[in-house]
Amino acid sequence: MKNNTEPTFRQSVDTMYNRASRLLDLSPGLEDKIRICNATYTVRFGVRLKGKIQTFTGYRSVHSEHIEPVKGGIRFAKSVNQDEVEALAALMTYKCALVEIPFGGSKGGLCIDPREYKDEELEIITRRFAYELAKRDLIHPSQNVPAPDMGTGEREMAWIADQYSRMNTTEINSRACVTGKPLNAGGISGRVEATGRGIQYALREFFNHADDMKKAKLKGTLAGKKIIVQGLGNVGYHAALFLSTEDDALITSIIEKDGMLVNAKGLNVQRVFDHLTEHGSLVDCNEGKYIQESKNGLEQECDIIIPAAIEGVINIDNAENIKASLVIEAANGPITAPADEILNKKGIVIIPDMYANAGGVTVSYFEWVKNLSHIRFGRMRRRQEETRNSLLVKELNRILKTSGLKTRLSNEFIKKYSEGAGEIELVRSGLDDTMVSAYQAMSEVWNSRDDVDSLRLAAYLLSIERIASTYHAKGL
Ligand code: NAD
């Protein structure tokens, strides 16, 4: 049960925005202009299913069009409501500005539990929702570009792209109307993993900053750090998988809707995910100890918490009991504004959502650029790079040989060095660069200003300043 004094999601986002805007000298009226959501469209449409018409409610909210297109995912969940969609749209505006992605912010949602419908029923519903939005330009390659969010994925994005193409048969850029599509429908390598991969890059960068680690009372590297992950969906699964298999972190607990798994030695994320995919639940998964009552799951001992499910999970009721040193907000809005203050006071460092989960929109941006350029990244350069690299390798080996040295370049080095970058390598490199640059900018503000006591405040300051300068450039 939510505490009565707990703000709504949108109020929480606004409170955090206000804390930052107070520290800025914005021109009169601009503070409101940036914060207030421009428009929210509500649609109610009927679909004939199993012989009767069922009515669905959906939203598409445009928070800020200071840059177009606006960008933001589409969520399928029973709990979707206007307040939530507007909060998520606002976060998209701030997120894009923070990681320097040239989009405004929007978000969409449909009140539906996808698990209650067969695939063919979901396709009809998704196409109809897309039709309602597209005919009002709320899906459009140059105006409003959705992506996956909770409850949606590649399949839904492919349906939306196809629906848009059917409605705009002569639009050459129609594939750019939505991102997160499967590869064979105009998607990009690395989009599915992007948000989880971004979490990994963000954490790696955090561990490169000794001063920031000190504030969190953390030492060493990611290896051996005990991590709790809440929500083993797209974001949580990829983050947990990469951190455990590539950085040797220990995923000591995974919390899902129906209970949690605990294993102090670290869970095998792939096997837990396979079990969850096959059975739809963690029950009977013998990778760890299953505990049905997971209400206090986030309060377990650990170094890092990755909330990757829904908003408001760290709130007035449990914030005091959180024991982690670091929380990285993989989900949007997992910490309410009052809980944010409590964690700050306790000295728990928070890597904020608008930065932490920006990997998704970053790779979505790459996909959109790819769709507009109609060519796969790396296609023109890969072979040429490989030819030049192997030329250099051959020459180095020739020099070593003629100089009488017995040493030669190792086969492992030659293989690694000679390979030209394909799309996945370029996408990961672009994502890594984005996450590192944005972290460095936040960390600098956090460490250099006495009035900035958190990474979140630093993130908001940077973001609002950038949006304000876009308005100033337009003469406002
Ligand atoms: P998803 O639907 O793939 O996964 C969500 C998972 O959380 C599911 O496994 C679900 O069972 C679980 N879950 C739901 N409620 C829960 C609860 N109360 N306790 C524990 N587990 C619960 O969704 P996703 O795409 O991974 O998105 C998760 C979060 O990340 C959302 O807040 C979303 O807005 C945010 N996000 C997603 C992306 C993306 O690219 N998909 C990008 C940025 C932010």
Coordinates of C-alpha atoms and ligand atoms in Angstrom, one line a residue:
M1 CA 0.0 0.0 0.0
K2 CA 1.3 3.4 -1.0
N3 CA 1.7 5.9 1.9
N4 CA -0.8 8.8 1.6
T5 CA 1.9 11.4 1.7
E6 CA 3.7 9.8 -1.3
P7 CA 3.5 12.1 -4.4
T8 CA 2.4 10.7 -7.7
F9 CA 5.0 9.8 -10.3
R10 CA 4.6 13.1 -12.2
Q11 CA 4.7 15.1 -8.9
S12 CA 7.9 13.3 -8.0
V13 CA 9.5 14.2 -11.4
D14 CA 8.4 17.8 -11.0
T15 CA 9.7 18.0 -7.5
M16 CA 13.1 16.8 -8.7
Y17 CA 13.0 19.3 -11.6
N18 CA 12.1 22.1 -9.2
R19 CA 15.0 21.4 -6.9
A20 CA 17.3 21.9 -9.9
S21 CA 15.6 24.8 -11.6
R22 CA 15.7 26.8 -8.4
L23 CA 19.5 26.8 -8.7
L24 CA 19.4 28.2 -12.3
D25 CA 18.8 31.7 -13.5
L26 CA 16.2 31.0 -16.1
S27 CA 14.4 33.8 -18.0
P28 CA 10.9 34.5 -16.7
G29 CA 8.4 31.8 -17.6
L30 CA 11.0 29.4 -19.0
E31 CA 11.0 27.4 -15.9
D32 CA 7.3 26.5 -16.4
K33 CA 7.6 26.2 -20.1
I34 CA 10.2 23.5 -19.8
R35 CA 8.5 21.6 -16.9
I36 CA 4.9 21.6 -18.2
C37 CA 3.8 18.8 -20.4
N38 CA 2.7 20.2 -23.8
A39 CA -0.1 17.8 -24.7
T40 CA -1.6 14.4 -23.9
Y41 CA -3.9 12.6 -26.3
T42 CA -6.2 10.0 -24.9
V43 CA -7.8 7.5 -27.2
R44 CA -10.5 5.0 -26.6
F45 CA -11.0 2.5 -29.4
G46 CA -13.0 -0.6 -29.8
V47 CA -11.7 -3.9 -31.3
R48 CA -13.9 -6.9 -32.1
L49 CA -12.5 -9.9 -30.2
K50 CA -14.1 -13.3 -29.7
G51 CA -17.4 -12.0 -31.1
K52 CA -17.7 -8.9 -28.9
I53 CA -16.3 -5.4 -29.0
Q54 CA -13.8 -4.6 -26.3
T55 CA -12.8 -1.0 -25.6
F56 CA -9.2 0.0 -24.9
T57 CA -7.8 3.2 -23.5
G58 CA -4.4 4.5 -24.6
Y59 CA -2.3 7.6 -24.3
R60 CA 0.4 9.5 -26.2
S61 CA 1.9 12.3 -24.3
V62 CA 4.2 15.0 -25.8
H63 CA 6.2 16.7 -23.1
S64 CA 8.5 19.0 -25.1
E65 CA 8.9 19.7 -28.7
H66 CA 11.9 22.0 -28.3
I67 CA 13.6 19.5 -30.7
E68 CA 11.6 17.3 -33.1
P69 CA 11.0 14.5 -33.5
V70 CA 9.9 13.7 -30.0
K71 CA 10.9 10.3 -28.7
G72 CA 9.5 7.9 -26.2
G73 CA 8.5 4.3 -25.7
I74 CA 5.1 2.7 -25.7
R75 CA 4.2 0.7 -22.5
F76 CA 1.6 -2.0 -22.3
A77 CA 0.4 -2.5 -18.7
K78 CA -2.9 -2.5 -16.9
S79 CA -1.6 0.3 -14.6
V80 CA -1.0 2.8 -17.4
N81 CA -2.5 6.2 -16.7
Q82 CA -2.2 9.8 -17.7
D83 CA -0.1 10.9 -14.7
E84 CA 2.4 8.0 -15.4
V85 CA 2.6 8.7 -19.2
E86 CA 3.2 12.4 -18.6
A87 CA 6.0 11.7 -16.0
L88 CA 7.7 9.3 -18.4
A89 CA 7.4 11.8 -21.3
A90 CA 9.0 14.5 -19.1
L91 CA 11.9 12.1 -18.2
M92 CA 12.4 11.5 -21.9
T93 CA 12.9 15.2 -22.5
Y94 CA 15.4 15.5 -19.7
K95 CA 17.2 12.2 -20.7
C96 CA 17.6 13.2 -24.3
A97 CA 19.1 16.6 -23.4
L98 CA 21.4 15.0 -20.8
V99 CA 22.9 12.5 -23.2
E100 CA 22.8 14.9 -26.2
I101 CA 20.4 13.0 -28.3
P102 CA 18.5 15.5 -30.6
F103 CA 15.0 14.6 -29.7
G104 CA 12.2 16.1 -27.6
G105 CA 10.3 13.9 -25.1
S106 CA 7.1 11.9 -25.4
K107 CA 5.7 8.6 -24.1
G108 CA 2.8 6.3 -24.8
G109 CA 0.8 3.7 -23.1
L110 CA -2.0 1.3 -23.5
C111 CA -4.0 0.0 -20.5
I112 CA -3.8 -3.7 -21.2
D113 CA -2.2 -6.9 -19.7
P114 CA -0.6 -8.4 -22.8
R115 CA -0.6 -11.8 -21.2
E116 CA -4.4 -12.0 -21.3
Y117 CA -4.4 -12.0 -25.2
K118 CA -3.3 -14.4 -27.9
D119 CA -0.6 -13.2 -30.3
E120 CA -3.1 -12.6 -33.2
E121 CA -5.4 -10.6 -30.8
L122 CA -2.5 -8.5 -29.6
E123 CA -1.5 -7.8 -33.2
I124 CA -5.0 -6.5 -34.0
I125 CA -5.0 -4.3 -30.9
T126 CA -1.5 -2.9 -31.4
R127 CA -2.2 -2.1 -35.1
R128 CA -5.4 -0.3 -34.2
F129 CA -3.7 1.7 -31.5
A130 CA -0.9 2.6 -34.0
Y131 CA -3.6 3.6 -36.5
E132 CA -5.2 5.9 -34.0
L133 CA -1.9 7.6 -33.2
A134 CA -0.5 7.7 -36.7
K135 CA -3.5 9.4 -38.2
R136 CA -2.9 12.3 -35.8
D137 CA 0.9 12.4 -36.5
L138 CA 1.5 11.0 -33.0
I139 CA 3.6 8.4 -34.8
H140 CA 5.7 10.0 -37.5
P141 CA 9.4 9.7 -38.6
S142 CA 10.0 13.5 -38.3
Q143 CA 7.5 14.3 -35.5
N144 CA 7.0 11.5 -33.0
V145 CA 8.9 8.2 -32.8
P146 CA 7.9 5.5 -30.3
A147 CA 10.1 2.6 -29.1
P148 CA 9.6 -0.4 -26.8
D149 CA 9.0 -0.1 -23.1
M150 CA 7.5 -2.3 -20.4
G151 CA 5.3 -5.0 -22.0
T152 CA 6.3 -4.3 -25.6
G153 CA 9.3 -5.3 -27.6
E154 CA 10.5 -5.9 -31.2
R155 CA 7.4 -7.7 -32.3
E156 CA 5.1 -4.8 -31.4
M157 CA 7.4 -2.3 -33.0
A158 CA 7.4 -4.3 -36.2
W159 CA 3.6 -4.3 -36.2
I160 CA 3.6 -0.5 -35.6
A161 CA 6.2 0.1 -38.4
D162 CA 4.2 -2.0 -40.8
Q163 CA 0.9 -0.3 -39.9
Y164 CA 2.5 3.1 -40.5
S165 CA 3.9 2.0 -43.9
R166 CA 0.5 0.7 -45.0
M167 CA -1.0 4.1 -44.2
N168 CA 1.9 6.0 -45.9
T169 CA 2.8 3.9 -48.9
T170 CA 4.9 6.6 -50.6
E171 CA 6.8 7.7 -47.5
I172 CA 10.4 6.6 -48.2
N173 CA 11.4 7.1 -44.5
S174 CA 8.5 5.2 -43.1
R175 CA 10.7 2.7 -41.2
A176 CA 12.0 5.6 -39.1
C177 CA 8.5 6.1 -37.6
V178 CA 9.4 3.7 -34.7
T179 CA 12.6 2.2 -33.3
G180 CA 13.4 -1.1 -31.5
K181 CA 12.3 -3.0 -34.6
P182 CA 13.7 -6.5 -35.4
L183 CA 16.7 -6.4 -37.7
N184 CA 14.8 -7.7 -40.7
A185 CA 12.2 -5.0 -40.3
G186 CA 14.7 -2.1 -40.3
G187 CA 16.1 -2.5 -36.8
I188 CA 19.7 -2.2 -35.6
S189 CA 22.1 -4.6 -34.0
G190 CA 22.3 -4.1 -30.3
R191 CA 19.0 -2.3 -29.7
V192 CA 17.5 -5.2 -27.7
E193 CA 20.4 -5.2 -25.2
A194 CA 21.0 -1.5 -25.3
T195 CA 19.4 -0.3 -22.1
G196 CA 21.0 -3.2 -20.1
R197 CA 24.3 -2.6 -21.8
G198 CA 24.0 1.1 -20.9
I199 CA 23.6 0.2 -17.3
Q200 CA 26.8 -1.8 -17.5
Y201 CA 28.7 1.0 -19.1
A202 CA 27.3 3.5 -16.5
L203 CA 28.5 1.3 -13.6
R204 CA 31.9 0.8 -15.2
E205 CA 32.3 4.5 -15.5
F206 CA 31.2 5.1 -12.0
F207 CA 33.9 2.7 -10.8
N208 CA 36.5 4.7 -12.7
H209 CA 35.8 7.8 -10.5
A210 CA 37.5 7.4 -7.1
D211 CA 35.9 10.4 -5.6
D212 CA 32.4 9.2 -6.5
M213 CA 33.1 5.7 -5.2
K214 CA 34.3 7.2 -1.9
K215 CA 31.0 9.1 -1.5
A216 CA 29.3 5.7 -1.9
K217 CA 31.8 4.1 0.5
L218 CA 32.7 1.5 -2.2
K219 CA 36.1 0.2 -3.0
G220 CA 37.7 -1.9 -5.7
T221 CA 36.0 -2.9 -8.9
L222 CA 32.7 -4.4 -10.0
A223 CA 34.1 -7.9 -9.5
G224 CA 32.6 -9.6 -6.5
K225 CA 30.1 -6.7 -5.8
K226 CA 26.7 -8.0 -4.5
I227 CA 23.9 -6.8 -6.6
I228 CA 20.1 -7.1 -6.3
V229 CA 18.1 -6.9 -9.5
Q230 CA 14.4 -6.2 -9.5
G231 CA 12.6 -7.1 -12.7
L232 CA 14.1 -9.7 -15.0
G233 CA 12.6 -8.3 -18.2
N234 CA 14.5 -6.7 -21.1
V235 CA 16.5 -4.2 -19.1
G236 CA 17.1 -6.2 -15.9
Y237 CA 18.0 -9.4 -17.7
H238 CA 20.6 -7.8 -20.0
A239 CA 22.1 -5.7 -17.2
A240 CA 22.4 -8.7 -14.8
L241 CA 23.7 -10.9 -17.6
F242 CA 26.5 -8.6 -18.7
L243 CA 27.5 -7.6 -15.2
S244 CA 27.8 -11.2 -14.0
T245 CA 29.4 -12.7 -17.1
E246 CA 31.7 -9.8 -18.2
D247 CA 32.4 -7.9 -14.9
D248 CA 32.3 -10.8 -12.4
A249 CA 29.7 -9.1 -10.3
L250 CA 27.5 -11.3 -8.1
I251 CA 23.8 -11.2 -8.7
T252 CA 22.8 -12.3 -5.2
S253 CA 19.0 -11.7 -5.6
I254 CA 16.5 -11.4 -8.4
I255 CA 13.1 -10.1 -7.5
E256 CA 10.2 -10.7 -9.8
K257 CA 6.4 -10.2 -9.5
D258 CA 5.8 -13.5 -7.9
G259 CA 8.7 -13.7 -5.5
M260 CA 12.4 -13.7 -5.4
L261 CA 15.5 -15.9 -5.7
V262 CA 18.4 -15.5 -3.4
N263 CA 21.9 -17.0 -3.7
A264 CA 24.8 -15.4 -1.8
K265 CA 27.3 -17.0 -4.3
G266 CA 25.7 -15.3 -7.3
L267 CA 22.8 -16.5 -9.5
N268 CA 23.3 -17.9 -12.9
V269 CA 21.3 -15.2 -14.7
Q270 CA 20.8 -17.0 -18.0
R271 CA 19.4 -20.1 -16.3
V272 CA 17.1 -18.0 -14.1
F273 CA 15.9 -16.1 -17.2
D274 CA 15.3 -19.4 -19.1
H275 CA 13.3 -20.7 -16.2
L276 CA 11.2 -17.5 -16.1
T277 CA 10.7 -17.5 -19.8
E278 CA 9.6 -21.1 -19.8
H279 CA 7.4 -21.1 -16.7
G280 CA 6.4 -17.5 -16.5
S281 CA 7.5 -17.5 -12.8
L282 CA 10.4 -18.0 -10.5
V283 CA 8.6 -20.8 -8.6
D284 CA 10.6 -24.1 -8.6
C285 CA 13.7 -22.4 -10.0
N286 CA 16.5 -24.2 -8.1
E287 CA 19.3 -21.8 -9.0
G288 CA 18.8 -20.2 -5.6
K289 CA 16.5 -20.1 -2.6
Y290 CA 12.9 -19.1 -3.7
I291 CA 11.1 -16.8 -1.3
Q292 CA 7.5 -16.0 -2.2
E293 CA 7.2 -13.0 0.0
S294 CA 9.4 -10.4 -1.7
K295 CA 8.0 -7.2 -0.2
N296 CA 11.2 -6.5 1.6
G297 CA 13.5 -7.8 -1.1
L298 CA 15.2 -4.5 -1.8
E299 CA 16.1 -4.2 1.9
Q300 CA 18.5 -7.2 1.8
E301 CA 22.2 -6.6 2.4
C302 CA 24.1 -5.8 -0.9
D303 CA 26.4 -3.3 -2.5
I304 CA 24.2 -2.2 -5.4
I305 CA 20.5 -2.3 -6.2
I306 CA 19.3 -2.3 -9.8
P307 CA 15.6 -1.6 -9.8
A308 CA 14.5 -2.5 -13.4
A309 CA 10.8 -3.0 -13.1
I310 CA 8.4 -0.2 -12.3
E311 CA 8.2 3.2 -10.6
G312 CA 7.9 4.0 -7.0
V313 CA 9.4 0.8 -5.5
I314 CA 11.7 2.7 -3.2
N315 CA 9.4 5.0 -1.3
I316 CA 8.7 6.5 2.1
D317 CA 7.8 3.1 3.5
N318 CA 11.1 1.3 2.8
A319 CA 13.8 4.0 2.0
E320 CA 15.1 4.0 5.6
N321 CA 15.7 0.3 5.4
I322 CA 17.7 0.2 2.2
K323 CA 21.2 -1.1 2.9
A324 CA 22.9 -0.8 -0.5
S325 CA 25.7 1.7 -1.1
L326 CA 24.6 2.5 -4.6
V327 CA 21.3 2.4 -6.4
I328 CA 21.3 2.6 -10.2
E329 CA 17.9 3.4 -11.6
A330 CA 17.4 1.1 -14.5
A331 CA 13.7 1.6 -14.4
N332 CA 12.1 5.0 -14.8
G333 CA 11.2 6.6 -11.5
P334 CA 11.9 3.7 -9.1
I335 CA 12.7 6.2 -6.3
T336 CA 10.0 8.7 -5.2
A337 CA 11.0 12.3 -4.5
P338 CA 10.7 11.9 -0.7
A339 CA 12.7 8.6 -0.8
D340 CA 15.3 10.3 -2.8
E341 CA 15.9 12.7 0.0
I342 CA 16.0 9.9 2.6
L343 CA 18.6 7.9 0.6
N344 CA 20.7 11.1 0.1
K345 CA 20.7 11.7 3.8
K346 CA 21.8 8.1 4.4
G347 CA 24.7 8.7 2.1
I348 CA 23.4 6.2 -0.5
V349 CA 24.5 7.3 -4.0
I350 CA 21.9 7.2 -6.7
I351 CA 22.8 7.0 -10.4
P352 CA 19.6 8.6 -11.8
D353 CA 17.2 7.1 -14.3
M354 CA 17.4 9.9 -16.8
Y355 CA 21.1 9.0 -17.3
A356 CA 21.2 5.3 -16.2
N357 CA 18.6 3.9 -18.7
A358 CA 19.5 6.3 -21.6
G359 CA 21.1 3.4 -23.5
G360 CA 17.8 2.5 -25.0
V361 CA 17.1 5.9 -26.5
T362 CA 20.7 6.3 -27.5
V363 CA 20.7 3.1 -29.7
S364 CA 17.2 4.1 -30.8
Y365 CA 18.7 7.3 -32.1
F366 CA 21.3 5.3 -34.0
E367 CA 18.5 3.1 -35.5
W368 CA 16.6 6.2 -36.6
V369 CA 19.7 7.6 -38.3
K370 CA 20.3 4.3 -40.0
N371 CA 16.7 4.2 -41.2
L372 CA 17.0 7.7 -42.6
S373 CA 20.3 7.0 -44.3
H374 CA 19.1 3.6 -45.6
I375 CA 22.4 1.9 -45.0
R376 CA 23.8 -0.3 -42.3
F377 CA 26.5 1.2 -40.2
G378 CA 30.0 0.0 -41.2
R379 CA 28.9 -1.3 -44.6
M380 CA 31.1 1.1 -46.6
R381 CA 34.2 1.0 -44.4
R382 CA 34.6 -2.4 -42.7
R383 CA 36.5 -4.2 -45.5
Q384 CA 38.6 -1.2 -46.2
E385 CA 39.6 -1.1 -42.5
E386 CA 40.4 -4.8 -42.5
T387 CA 42.6 -4.4 -45.6
R388 CA 44.6 -1.5 -44.1
N389 CA 44.9 -3.3 -40.8
S390 CA 46.2 -6.5 -42.3
L391 CA 48.7 -4.5 -44.4
L392 CA 50.1 -3.0 -41.3
V393 CA 50.3 -6.4 -39.5
K394 CA 52.1 -8.0 -42.5
E395 CA 54.6 -5.1 -42.6
L396 CA 55.3 -5.2 -38.9
N397 CA 56.0 -9.0 -39.1
R398 CA 58.2 -8.4 -42.1
I399 CA 60.2 -5.8 -40.2
L400 CA 60.5 -8.1 -37.2
K401 CA 61.7 -10.9 -39.4
T402 CA 64.3 -8.8 -41.3
S403 CA 65.6 -7.3 -38.1
G404 CA 66.5 -10.8 -37.0
L405 CA 64.2 -10.9 -34.0
K406 CA 62.4 -14.1 -33.3
T407 CA 59.3 -12.3 -31.9
R408 CA 56.2 -12.2 -34.1
L409 CA 52.8 -10.6 -33.5
S410 CA 50.6 -13.2 -31.8
N411 CA 47.7 -14.7 -33.8
E412 CA 45.3 -13.5 -31.1
F413 CA 46.5 -9.9 -31.6
I414 CA 46.4 -10.2 -35.4
K415 CA 42.8 -11.5 -35.2
K416 CA 41.6 -8.8 -32.9
Y417 CA 43.5 -6.0 -34.6
S418 CA 42.6 -6.9 -38.2
E419 CA 38.8 -7.1 -37.7
G420 CA 37.0 -4.0 -39.1
A421 CA 34.1 -2.7 -37.1
G422 CA 30.7 -4.0 -38.0
E423 CA 27.4 -2.5 -36.9
I424 CA 27.3 -4.1 -33.4
E425 CA 30.9 -2.9 -32.7
L426 CA 30.0 0.7 -33.8
V427 CA 26.7 0.7 -31.9
R428 CA 28.5 -0.4 -28.7
S429 CA 31.2 2.1 -29.2
G430 CA 28.7 4.9 -29.7
L431 CA 26.7 3.8 -26.7
D432 CA 29.9 3.6 -24.5
D433 CA 31.0 7.0 -25.6
T434 CA 27.6 8.5 -24.8
M435 CA 27.4 6.9 -21.4
V436 CA 31.0 7.9 -20.5
S437 CA 30.7 11.5 -21.7
A438 CA 27.4 12.1 -19.9
Y439 CA 28.7 10.5 -16.6
Q440 CA 31.8 12.7 -16.7
A441 CA 29.7 15.8 -17.2
M442 CA 27.4 14.9 -14.2
S443 CA 30.3 13.9 -12.0
E444 CA 32.1 17.2 -12.7
V445 CA 29.0 19.2 -11.7
W446 CA 28.5 17.0 -8.6
N447 CA 32.1 17.4 -7.4
S448 CA 32.6 21.0 -8.3
R449 CA 29.6 22.7 -6.8
D450 CA 28.8 22.9 -3.1
D451 CA 25.1 23.4 -3.7
V452 CA 24.9 20.1 -5.7
D453 CA 24.6 17.1 -3.4
S454 CA 23.6 14.4 -5.8
L455 CA 24.2 13.0 -9.3
R456 CA 20.5 13.5 -9.9
L457 CA 20.6 17.2 -9.2
A458 CA 23.7 17.4 -11.4
A459 CA 21.9 15.6 -14.2
Y460 CA 18.8 17.9 -14.0
L461 CA 21.0 21.0 -14.0
L462 CA 22.8 19.9 -17.1
S463 CA 19.7 18.9 -18.8
I464 CA 17.6 22.0 -18.0
E465 CA 20.5 24.2 -19.0
R466 CA 20.7 22.5 -22.4
I467 CA 17.0 22.7 -23.0
A468 CA 17.0 26.4 -22.0
S469 CA 19.9 27.1 -24.4
T470 CA 17.8 25.5 -27.3
Y471 CA 15.0 27.9 -26.4
H472 CA 17.4 30.8 -26.3
A473 CA 18.8 29.9 -29.7
K474 CA 15.2 30.2 -31.0
G475 CA 15.0 33.7 -29.5
L476 CA 12.8 32.8 -26.5
Ligands
NAD1 P1 9.8 -5.6 -19.4 O1 8.3 -5.7 -19.5 O2 10.7 -6.3 -20.4 O3 10.3 -6.2 -18.0 C1 9.8 -5.8 -16.7 C2 10.0 -6.9 -15.8 O4 9.7 -6.5 -14.5 C3 9.1 -8.1 -16.1 O5 9.9 -9.3 -16.0 C4 8.0 -8.1 -14.9 O6 7.6 -9.3 -14.6 C5 8.8 -7.4 -13.8 N1 8.0 -6.7 -12.8 C6 6.9 -6.0 -13.0 N2 6.4 -5.5 -11.9 C7 7.3 -6.0 -10.9 C8 7.3 -5.8 -9.5 N3 6.4 -5.1 -8.9 N4 8.3 -6.4 -8.8 C9 9.3 -7.2 -9.5 N5 9.3 -7.3 -10.8 C10 8.3 -6.8 -11.5 O7 10.2 -4.1 -19.3 P2 11.5 -3.4 -19.6 O8 11.5 -2.9 -21.0 O9 12.7 -4.2 -19.1 O10 11.4 -2.0 -18.7 C11 11.6 -2.0 -17.3 C12 11.8 -0.6 -16.8 O11 12.9 0.0 -17.6 C13 10.6 0.3 -17.0 O12 10.6 1.3 -16.0 C14 10.9 1.0 -18.3 O13 10.3 2.3 -18.5 C15 12.4 1.2 -18.2 N6 13.1 1.4 -19.5 C16 13.1 0.5 -20.5 C17 13.8 0.7 -21.7 C18 13.8 -0.3 -22.8 O14 14.6 -0.1 -23.7 N7 13.0 -1.4 -22.7 C19 14.5 1.9 -21.8 C20 14.6 2.8 -20.8 C21 13.9 2.5 -19.6

